[in-house]
PDB file of C-alpha atoms in Angstrom:
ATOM      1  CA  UNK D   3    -187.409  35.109-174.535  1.00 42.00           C
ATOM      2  CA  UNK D   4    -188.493  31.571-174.422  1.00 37.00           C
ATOM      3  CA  UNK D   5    -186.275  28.770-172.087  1.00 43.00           C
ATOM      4  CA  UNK D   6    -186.407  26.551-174.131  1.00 47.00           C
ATOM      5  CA  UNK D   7    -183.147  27.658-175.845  1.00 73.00           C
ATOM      6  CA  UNK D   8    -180.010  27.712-173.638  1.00 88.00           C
ATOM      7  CA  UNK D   9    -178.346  30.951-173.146  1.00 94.00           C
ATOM      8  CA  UNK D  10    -174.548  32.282-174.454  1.00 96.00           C
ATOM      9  CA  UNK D  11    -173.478  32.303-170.869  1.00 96.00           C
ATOM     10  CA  UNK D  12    -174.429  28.627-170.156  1.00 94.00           C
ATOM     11  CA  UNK D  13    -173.213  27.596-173.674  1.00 95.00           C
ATOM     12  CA  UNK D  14    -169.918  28.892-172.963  1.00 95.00           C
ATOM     13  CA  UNK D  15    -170.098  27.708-169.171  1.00 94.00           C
ATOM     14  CA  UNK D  16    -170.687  24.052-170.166  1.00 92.00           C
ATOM     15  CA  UNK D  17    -167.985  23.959-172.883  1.00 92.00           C
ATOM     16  CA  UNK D  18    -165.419  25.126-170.038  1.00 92.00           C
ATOM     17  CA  UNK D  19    -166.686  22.556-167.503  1.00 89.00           C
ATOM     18  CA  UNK D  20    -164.469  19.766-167.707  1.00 83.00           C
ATOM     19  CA  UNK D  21    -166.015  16.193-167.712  1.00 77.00           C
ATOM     20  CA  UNK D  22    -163.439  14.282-166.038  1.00 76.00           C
ATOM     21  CA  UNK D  23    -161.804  16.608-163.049  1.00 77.00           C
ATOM     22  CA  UNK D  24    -165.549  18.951-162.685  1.00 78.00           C
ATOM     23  CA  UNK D  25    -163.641  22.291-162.734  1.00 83.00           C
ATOM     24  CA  UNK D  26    -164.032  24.726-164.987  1.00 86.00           C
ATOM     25  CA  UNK D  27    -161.013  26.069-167.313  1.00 86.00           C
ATOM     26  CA  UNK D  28    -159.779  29.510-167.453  1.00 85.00           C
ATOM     27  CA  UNK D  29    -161.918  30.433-164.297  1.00 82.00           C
ATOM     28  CA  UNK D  30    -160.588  34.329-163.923  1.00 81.00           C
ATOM     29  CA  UNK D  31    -161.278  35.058-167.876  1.00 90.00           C
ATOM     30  CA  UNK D  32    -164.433  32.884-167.827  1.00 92.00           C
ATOM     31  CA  UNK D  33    -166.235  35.070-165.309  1.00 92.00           C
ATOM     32  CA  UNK D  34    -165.194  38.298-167.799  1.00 94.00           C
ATOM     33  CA  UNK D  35    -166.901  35.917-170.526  1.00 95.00           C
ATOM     34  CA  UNK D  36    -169.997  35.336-168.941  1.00 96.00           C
ATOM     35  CA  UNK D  37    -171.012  39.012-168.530  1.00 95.00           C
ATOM     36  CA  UNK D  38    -169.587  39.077-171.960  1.00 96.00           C
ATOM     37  CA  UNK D  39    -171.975  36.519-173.360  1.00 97.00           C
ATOM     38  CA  UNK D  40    -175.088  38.331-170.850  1.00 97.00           C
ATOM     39  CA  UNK D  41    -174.058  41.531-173.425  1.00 97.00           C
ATOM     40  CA  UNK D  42    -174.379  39.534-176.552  1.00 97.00           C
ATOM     41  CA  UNK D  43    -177.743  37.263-175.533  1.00 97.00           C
ATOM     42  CA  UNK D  44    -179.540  40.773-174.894  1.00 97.00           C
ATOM     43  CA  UNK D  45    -178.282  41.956-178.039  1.00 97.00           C
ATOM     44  CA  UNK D  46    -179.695  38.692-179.909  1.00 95.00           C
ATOM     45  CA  UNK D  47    -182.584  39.321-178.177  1.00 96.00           C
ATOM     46  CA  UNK D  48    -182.996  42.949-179.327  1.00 96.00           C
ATOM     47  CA  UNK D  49    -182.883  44.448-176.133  1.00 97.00           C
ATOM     48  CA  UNK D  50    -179.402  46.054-176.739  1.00 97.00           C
ATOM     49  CA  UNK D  51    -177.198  47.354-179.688  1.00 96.00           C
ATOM     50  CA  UNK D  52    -173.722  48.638-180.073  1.00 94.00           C
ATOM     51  CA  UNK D  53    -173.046  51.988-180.512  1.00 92.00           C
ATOM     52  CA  UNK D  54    -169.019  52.555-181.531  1.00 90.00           C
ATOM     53  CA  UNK D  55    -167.704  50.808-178.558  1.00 90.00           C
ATOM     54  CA  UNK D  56    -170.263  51.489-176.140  1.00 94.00           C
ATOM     55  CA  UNK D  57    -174.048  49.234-175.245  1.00 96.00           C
ATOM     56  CA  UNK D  58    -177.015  51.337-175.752  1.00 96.00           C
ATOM     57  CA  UNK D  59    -180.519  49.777-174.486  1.00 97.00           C
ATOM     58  CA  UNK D  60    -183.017  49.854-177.232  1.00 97.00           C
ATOM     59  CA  UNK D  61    -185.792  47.963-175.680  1.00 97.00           C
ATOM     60  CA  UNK D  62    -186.054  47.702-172.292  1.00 96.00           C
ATOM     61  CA  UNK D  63    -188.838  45.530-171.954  1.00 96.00           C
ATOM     62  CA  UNK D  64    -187.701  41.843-169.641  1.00 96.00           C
ATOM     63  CA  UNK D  65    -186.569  38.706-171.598  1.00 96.00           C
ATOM     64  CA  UNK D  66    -188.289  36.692-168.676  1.00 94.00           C
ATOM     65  CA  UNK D  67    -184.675  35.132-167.803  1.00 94.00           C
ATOM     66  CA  UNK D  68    -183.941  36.542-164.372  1.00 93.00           C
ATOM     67  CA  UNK D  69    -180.211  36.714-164.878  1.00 93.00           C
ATOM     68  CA  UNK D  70    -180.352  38.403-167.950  1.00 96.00           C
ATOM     69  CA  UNK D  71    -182.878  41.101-167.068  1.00 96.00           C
ATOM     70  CA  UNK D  72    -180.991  41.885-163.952  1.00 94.00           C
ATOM     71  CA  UNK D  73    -178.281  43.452-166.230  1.00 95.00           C
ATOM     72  CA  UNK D  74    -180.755  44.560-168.700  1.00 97.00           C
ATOM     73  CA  UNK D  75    -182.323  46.561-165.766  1.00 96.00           C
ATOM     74  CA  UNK D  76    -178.418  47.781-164.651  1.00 94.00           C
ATOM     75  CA  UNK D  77    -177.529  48.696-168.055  1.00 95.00           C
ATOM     76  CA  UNK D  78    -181.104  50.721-168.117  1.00 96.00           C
ATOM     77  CA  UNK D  79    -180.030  52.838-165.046  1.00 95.00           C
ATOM     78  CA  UNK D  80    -176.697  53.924-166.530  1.00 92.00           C
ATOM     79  CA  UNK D  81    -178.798  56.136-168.590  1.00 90.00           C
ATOM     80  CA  UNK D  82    -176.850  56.572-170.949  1.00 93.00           C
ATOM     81  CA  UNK D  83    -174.720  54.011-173.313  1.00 95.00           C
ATOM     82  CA  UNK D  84    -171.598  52.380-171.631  1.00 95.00           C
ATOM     83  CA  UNK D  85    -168.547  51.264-172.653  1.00 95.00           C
ATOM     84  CA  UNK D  86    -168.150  47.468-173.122  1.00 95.00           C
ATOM     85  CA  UNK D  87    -165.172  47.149-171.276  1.00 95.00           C
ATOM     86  CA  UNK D  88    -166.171  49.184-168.719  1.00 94.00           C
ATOM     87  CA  UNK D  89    -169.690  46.733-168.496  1.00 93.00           C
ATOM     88  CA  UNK D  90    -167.690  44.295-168.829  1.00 94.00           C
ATOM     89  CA  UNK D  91    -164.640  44.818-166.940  1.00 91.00           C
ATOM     90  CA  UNK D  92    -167.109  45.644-163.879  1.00 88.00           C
ATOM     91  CA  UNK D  93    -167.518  43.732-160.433  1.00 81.00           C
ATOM     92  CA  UNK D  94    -169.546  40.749-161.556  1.00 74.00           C
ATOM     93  CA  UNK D  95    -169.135  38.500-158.401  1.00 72.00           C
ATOM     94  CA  UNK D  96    -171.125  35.442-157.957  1.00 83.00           C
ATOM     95  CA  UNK D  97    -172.088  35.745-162.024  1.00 89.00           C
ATOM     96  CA  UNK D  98    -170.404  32.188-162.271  1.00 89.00           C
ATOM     97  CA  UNK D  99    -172.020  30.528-159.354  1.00 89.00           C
ATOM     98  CA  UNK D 100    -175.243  31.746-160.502  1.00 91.00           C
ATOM     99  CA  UNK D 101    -175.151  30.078-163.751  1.00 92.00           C
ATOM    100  CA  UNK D 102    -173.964  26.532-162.145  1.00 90.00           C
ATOM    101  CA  UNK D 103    -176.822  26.432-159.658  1.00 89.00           C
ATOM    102  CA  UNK D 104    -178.949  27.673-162.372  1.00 89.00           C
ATOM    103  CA  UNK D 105    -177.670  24.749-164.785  1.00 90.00           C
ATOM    104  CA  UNK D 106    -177.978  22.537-161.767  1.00 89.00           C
ATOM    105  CA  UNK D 107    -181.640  23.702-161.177  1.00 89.00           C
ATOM    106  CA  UNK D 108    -182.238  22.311-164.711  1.00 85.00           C
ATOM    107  CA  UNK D 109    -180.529  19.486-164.166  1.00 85.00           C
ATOM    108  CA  UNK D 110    -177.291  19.664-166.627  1.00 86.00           C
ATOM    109  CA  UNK D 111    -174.949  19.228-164.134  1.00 87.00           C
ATOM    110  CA  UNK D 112    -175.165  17.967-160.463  1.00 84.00           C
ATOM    111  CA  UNK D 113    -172.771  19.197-157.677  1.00 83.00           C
ATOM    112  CA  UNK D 114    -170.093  16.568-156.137  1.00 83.00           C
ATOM    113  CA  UNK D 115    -169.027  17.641-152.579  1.00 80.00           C
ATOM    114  CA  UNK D 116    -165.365  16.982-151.871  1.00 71.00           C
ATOM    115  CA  UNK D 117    -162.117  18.311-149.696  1.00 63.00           C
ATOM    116  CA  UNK D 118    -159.123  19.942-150.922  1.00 65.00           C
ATOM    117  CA  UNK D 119    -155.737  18.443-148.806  1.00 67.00           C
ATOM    118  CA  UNK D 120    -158.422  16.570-147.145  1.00 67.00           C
ATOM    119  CA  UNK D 121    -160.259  19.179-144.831  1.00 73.00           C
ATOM    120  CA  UNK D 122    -161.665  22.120-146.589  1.00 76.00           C
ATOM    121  CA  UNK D 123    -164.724  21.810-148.945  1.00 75.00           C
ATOM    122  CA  UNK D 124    -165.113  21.787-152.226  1.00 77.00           C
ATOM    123  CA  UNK D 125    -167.783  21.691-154.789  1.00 81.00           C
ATOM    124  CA  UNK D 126    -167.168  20.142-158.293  1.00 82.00           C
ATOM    125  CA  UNK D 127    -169.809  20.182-161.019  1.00 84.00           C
ATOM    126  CA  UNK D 128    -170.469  17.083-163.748  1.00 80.00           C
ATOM    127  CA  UNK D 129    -173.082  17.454-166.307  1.00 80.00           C
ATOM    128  CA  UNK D 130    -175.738  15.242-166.402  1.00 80.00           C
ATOM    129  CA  UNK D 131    -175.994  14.812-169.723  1.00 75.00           C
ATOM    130  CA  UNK D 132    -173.024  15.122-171.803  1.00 78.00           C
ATOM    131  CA  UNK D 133    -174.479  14.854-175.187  1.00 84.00           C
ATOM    132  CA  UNK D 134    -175.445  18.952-174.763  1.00 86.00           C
ATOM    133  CA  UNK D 135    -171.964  19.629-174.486  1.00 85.00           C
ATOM    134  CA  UNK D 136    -171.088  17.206-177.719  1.00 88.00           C
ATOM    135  CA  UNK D 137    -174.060  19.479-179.466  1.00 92.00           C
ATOM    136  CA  UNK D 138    -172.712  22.695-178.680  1.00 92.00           C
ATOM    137  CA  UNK D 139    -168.957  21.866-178.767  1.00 91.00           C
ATOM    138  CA  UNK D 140    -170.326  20.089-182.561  1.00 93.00           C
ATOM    139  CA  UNK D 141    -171.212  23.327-183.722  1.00 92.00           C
ATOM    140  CA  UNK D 142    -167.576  24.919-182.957  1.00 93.00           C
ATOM    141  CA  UNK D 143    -166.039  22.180-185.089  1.00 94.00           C
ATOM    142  CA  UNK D 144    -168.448  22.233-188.184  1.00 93.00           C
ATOM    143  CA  UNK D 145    -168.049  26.078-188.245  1.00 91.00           C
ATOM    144  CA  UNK D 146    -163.916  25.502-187.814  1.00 92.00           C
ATOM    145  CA  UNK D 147    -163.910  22.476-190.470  1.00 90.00           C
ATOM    146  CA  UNK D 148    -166.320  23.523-193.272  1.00 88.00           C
ATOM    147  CA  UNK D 149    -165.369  27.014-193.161  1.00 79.00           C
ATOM    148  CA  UNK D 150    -169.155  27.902-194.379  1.00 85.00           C
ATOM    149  CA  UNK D 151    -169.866  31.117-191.932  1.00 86.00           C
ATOM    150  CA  UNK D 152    -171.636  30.362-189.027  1.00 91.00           C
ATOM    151  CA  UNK D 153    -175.487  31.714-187.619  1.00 92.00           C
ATOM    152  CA  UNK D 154    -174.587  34.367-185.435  1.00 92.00           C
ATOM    153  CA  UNK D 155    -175.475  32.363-182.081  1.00 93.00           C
ATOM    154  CA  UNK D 156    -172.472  30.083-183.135  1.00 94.00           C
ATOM    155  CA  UNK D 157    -170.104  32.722-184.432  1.00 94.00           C
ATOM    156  CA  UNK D 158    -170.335  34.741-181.241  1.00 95.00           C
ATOM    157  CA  UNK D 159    -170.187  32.104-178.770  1.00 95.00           C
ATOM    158  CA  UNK D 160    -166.433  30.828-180.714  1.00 95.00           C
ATOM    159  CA  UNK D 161    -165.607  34.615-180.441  1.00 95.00           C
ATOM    160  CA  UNK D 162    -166.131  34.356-176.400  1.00 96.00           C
ATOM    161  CA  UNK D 163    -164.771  30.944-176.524  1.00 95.00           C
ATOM    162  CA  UNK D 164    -161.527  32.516-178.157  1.00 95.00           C
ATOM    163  CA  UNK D 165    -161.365  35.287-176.141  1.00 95.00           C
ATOM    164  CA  UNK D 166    -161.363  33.733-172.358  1.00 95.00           C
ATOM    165  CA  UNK D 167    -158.898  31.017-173.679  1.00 94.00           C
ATOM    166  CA  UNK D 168    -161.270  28.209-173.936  1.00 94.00           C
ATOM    167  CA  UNK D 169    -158.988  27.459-177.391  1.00 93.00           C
ATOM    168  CA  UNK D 170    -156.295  25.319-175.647  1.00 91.00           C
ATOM    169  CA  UNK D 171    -159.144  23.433-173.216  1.00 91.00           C
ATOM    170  CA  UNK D 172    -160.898  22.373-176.743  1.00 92.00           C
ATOM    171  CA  UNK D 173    -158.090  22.089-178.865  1.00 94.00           C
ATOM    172  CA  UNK D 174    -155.401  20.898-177.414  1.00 92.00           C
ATOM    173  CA  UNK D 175    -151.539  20.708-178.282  1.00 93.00           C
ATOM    174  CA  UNK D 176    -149.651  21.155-181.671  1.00 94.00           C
ATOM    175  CA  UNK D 177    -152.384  19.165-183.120  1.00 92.00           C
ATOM    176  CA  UNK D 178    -154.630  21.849-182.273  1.00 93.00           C
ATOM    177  CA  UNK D 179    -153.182  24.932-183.542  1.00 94.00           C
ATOM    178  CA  UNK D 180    -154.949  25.016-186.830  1.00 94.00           C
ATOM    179  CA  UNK D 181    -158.486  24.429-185.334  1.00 94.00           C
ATOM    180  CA  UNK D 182    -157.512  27.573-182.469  1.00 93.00           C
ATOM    181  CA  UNK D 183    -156.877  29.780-185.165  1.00 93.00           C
ATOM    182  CA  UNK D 184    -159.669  29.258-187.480  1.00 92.00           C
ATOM    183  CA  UNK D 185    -161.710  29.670-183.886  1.00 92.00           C
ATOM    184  CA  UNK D 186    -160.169  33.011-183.280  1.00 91.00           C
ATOM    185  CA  UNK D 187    -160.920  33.755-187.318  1.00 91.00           C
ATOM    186  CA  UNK D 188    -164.939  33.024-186.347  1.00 90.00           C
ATOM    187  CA  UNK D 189    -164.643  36.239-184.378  1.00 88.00           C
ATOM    188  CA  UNK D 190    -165.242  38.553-187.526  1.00 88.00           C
ATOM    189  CA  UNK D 191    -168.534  37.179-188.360  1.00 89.00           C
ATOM    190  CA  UNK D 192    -170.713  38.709-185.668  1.00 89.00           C
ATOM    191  CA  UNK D 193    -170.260  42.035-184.784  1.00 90.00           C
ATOM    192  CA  UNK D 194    -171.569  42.391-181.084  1.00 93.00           C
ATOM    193  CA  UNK D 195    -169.508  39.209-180.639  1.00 93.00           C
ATOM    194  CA  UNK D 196    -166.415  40.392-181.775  1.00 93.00           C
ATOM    195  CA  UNK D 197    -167.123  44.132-179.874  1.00 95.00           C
ATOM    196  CA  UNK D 198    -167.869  41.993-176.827  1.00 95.00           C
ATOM    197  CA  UNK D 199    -165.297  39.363-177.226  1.00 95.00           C
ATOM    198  CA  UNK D 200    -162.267  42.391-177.835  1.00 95.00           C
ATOM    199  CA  UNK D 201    -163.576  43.980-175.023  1.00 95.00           C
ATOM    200  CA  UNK D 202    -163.045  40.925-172.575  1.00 95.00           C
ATOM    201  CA  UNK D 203    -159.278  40.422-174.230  1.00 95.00           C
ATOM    202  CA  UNK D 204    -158.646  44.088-173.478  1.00 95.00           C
ATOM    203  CA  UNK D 205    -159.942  43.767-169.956  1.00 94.00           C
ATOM    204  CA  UNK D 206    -157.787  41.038-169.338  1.00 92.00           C
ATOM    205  CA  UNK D 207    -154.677  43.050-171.193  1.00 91.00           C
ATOM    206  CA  UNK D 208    -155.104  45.945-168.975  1.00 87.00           C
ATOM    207  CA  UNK D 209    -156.777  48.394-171.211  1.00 66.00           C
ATOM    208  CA  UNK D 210    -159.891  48.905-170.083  1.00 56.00           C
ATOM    209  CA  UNK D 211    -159.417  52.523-169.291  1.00 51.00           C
ATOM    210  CA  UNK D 212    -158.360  53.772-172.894  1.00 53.00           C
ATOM    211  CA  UNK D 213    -160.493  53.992-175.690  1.00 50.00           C
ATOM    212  CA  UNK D 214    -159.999  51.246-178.314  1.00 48.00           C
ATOM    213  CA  UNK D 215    -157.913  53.203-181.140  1.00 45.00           C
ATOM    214  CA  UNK D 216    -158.880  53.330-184.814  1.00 40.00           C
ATOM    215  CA  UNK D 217    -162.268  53.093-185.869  1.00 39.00           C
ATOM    216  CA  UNK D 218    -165.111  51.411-184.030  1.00 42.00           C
ATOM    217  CA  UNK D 219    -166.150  48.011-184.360  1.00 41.00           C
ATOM    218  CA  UNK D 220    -169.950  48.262-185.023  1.00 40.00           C
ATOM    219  CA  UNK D 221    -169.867  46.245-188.190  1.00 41.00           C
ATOM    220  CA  UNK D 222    -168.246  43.520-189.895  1.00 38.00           C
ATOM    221  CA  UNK D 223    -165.520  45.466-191.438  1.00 39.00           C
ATOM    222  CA  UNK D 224    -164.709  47.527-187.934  1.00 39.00           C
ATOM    223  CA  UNK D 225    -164.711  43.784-186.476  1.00 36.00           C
ATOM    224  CA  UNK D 226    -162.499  41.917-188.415  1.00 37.00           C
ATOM    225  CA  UNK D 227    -160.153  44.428-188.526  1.00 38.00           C
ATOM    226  CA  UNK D 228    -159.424  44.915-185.113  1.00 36.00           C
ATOM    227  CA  UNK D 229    -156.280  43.247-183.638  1.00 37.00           C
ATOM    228  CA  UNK D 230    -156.604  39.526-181.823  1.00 38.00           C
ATOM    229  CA  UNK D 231    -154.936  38.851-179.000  1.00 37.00           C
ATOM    230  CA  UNK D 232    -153.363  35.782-177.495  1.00 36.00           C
ATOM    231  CA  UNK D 233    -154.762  33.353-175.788  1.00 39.00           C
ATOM    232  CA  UNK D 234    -154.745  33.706-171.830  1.00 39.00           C
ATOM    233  CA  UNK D 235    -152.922  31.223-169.568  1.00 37.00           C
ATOM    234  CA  UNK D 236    -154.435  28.449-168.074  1.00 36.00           C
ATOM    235  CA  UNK D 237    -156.714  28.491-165.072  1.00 36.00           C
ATOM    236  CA  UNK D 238    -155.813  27.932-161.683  1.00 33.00           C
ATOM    237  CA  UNK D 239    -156.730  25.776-159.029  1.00 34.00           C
ATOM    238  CA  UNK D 240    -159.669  25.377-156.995  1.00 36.00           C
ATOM    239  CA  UNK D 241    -159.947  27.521-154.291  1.00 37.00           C
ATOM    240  CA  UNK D 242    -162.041  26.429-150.643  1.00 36.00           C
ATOM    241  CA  UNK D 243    -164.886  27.925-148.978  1.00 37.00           C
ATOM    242  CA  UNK D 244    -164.706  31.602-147.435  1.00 35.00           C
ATOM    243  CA  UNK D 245    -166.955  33.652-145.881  1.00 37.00           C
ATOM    244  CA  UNK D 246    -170.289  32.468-145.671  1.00 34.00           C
ATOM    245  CA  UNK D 247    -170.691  31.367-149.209  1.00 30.00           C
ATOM    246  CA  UNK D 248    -172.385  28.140-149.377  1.00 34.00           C
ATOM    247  CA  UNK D 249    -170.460  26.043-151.801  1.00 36.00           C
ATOM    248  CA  UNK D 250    -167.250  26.795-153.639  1.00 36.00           C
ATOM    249  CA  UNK D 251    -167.220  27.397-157.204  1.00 40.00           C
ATOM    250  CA  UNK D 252    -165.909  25.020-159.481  1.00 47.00           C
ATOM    251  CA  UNK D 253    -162.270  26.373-161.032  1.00 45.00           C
TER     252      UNK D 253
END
């Protein structure tokens, strides 16, 4: 896989990344997301493919991202396929941080030092350039407005988007209603996305450890028939260093 394309994960890491405050929104459901999106990326990539609710590898040859062949080479081990929500309701702790000092290395964003009640620190993240965020977040609205279905790449990442609650960071208020339910309505044209992106909203619900009912989502009809869920609350203030960990993360 080539760089020169950015990745799910930092698509949907820059659209939560606020401009103004440098936090990012919905931080708890946002880290399910990103191993979400690392699930749907290997699947664009043909490395992986559903199979009923579970990921089977099909191709375990490297991508050449480091990130993503780490759980390429994970999901490889399991043997055999695994559960999405098990994948994805998993320890994935530092998957967040990785990405920001990975979007840092390539100069997106740039980290602000700072202090919370004026002694412990904090790290904040602005992007560099926020015309990539007005391209990506551009390509939500045109899928939302025209209706006309969406490349895959666009569908799933407003599936994810929808499913970690990004829908009240980008569309705000009453005025927004409309535009967060034609977002959660993307979610039936992609398959893995909509597997993936139920499987993060019933991680989040609790149900990781039953099997989905009814039949399985490996197409479009399985997808768009499964339920939606609602949107998760808000996210939650930044928290200050601990441990040894070199900067904080950006909630």
């Amino acid at each position: 896989m080539g760089r020169s394309r950015r990745t799910l994960p930092e698509e949907l890491l820059l659209l939560a990344l606020d401009p103004t405050t440098g936090t990012t929104a919905q931080p708890q459901s946002l880290d399910l997301g990103l191993a979400g999106a690392q699930l749907v990326e290997l699947a664009l990539a043909g490395r992986i493919a559903p199979d009923g609710d579970r990921i089977a590898v099909v191709v375990p040859r490297p991508t050449g991202d480091p990130t993503l062949d780490c759980a390429l080479e994970l999901l490889r081990r399991r043997g055999a396929p695994v559960r999405a929500v098990h994948w994805i309701g998993g320890p994935r702790l530092g998957l967040r941080q990785t990405y920001l000092s990975h979007l840092e290395r390539c100069g997106m964003v740039h980290a602000v030092a700072g202090q919370m009640c004026g002694v412990l620190p904090t790290t904040r993240y602005q992007a560099t350039d926020n015309e990539i965020s007005r391209e990506i977040r551009a390509r939500l609205d045109s899928a939302i407005r025209t209706g006309v279905p969406p490349d895959p790449r666009t569908a799933a990442l407003a599936a994810l988007a929808h499913a970690v609650g990004l829908g009240k960071h980008l569309y705000p208020g009453n005025e927004g209603r409309s535009s967060r339910s034609r977002l959660r309505d993307l979610i039936r044209h992609d398959p893995m996305g909509g597997l993936v992106a139920h499987a993060v909203m019933d991680v989040q619900n609790g149900a990781a450890a039953q099997p989905r009912r009814g039949p399985a989502a490996t197409g479009r009809q399985g997808v768009a028939g499964a339920r939606s869920a609602a949107e998760p609350a808000r996210g939650v203030p930044m928290q200050p260093h601990r441990g040894s960990m070199a900067r904080v993360v950006a909630h």
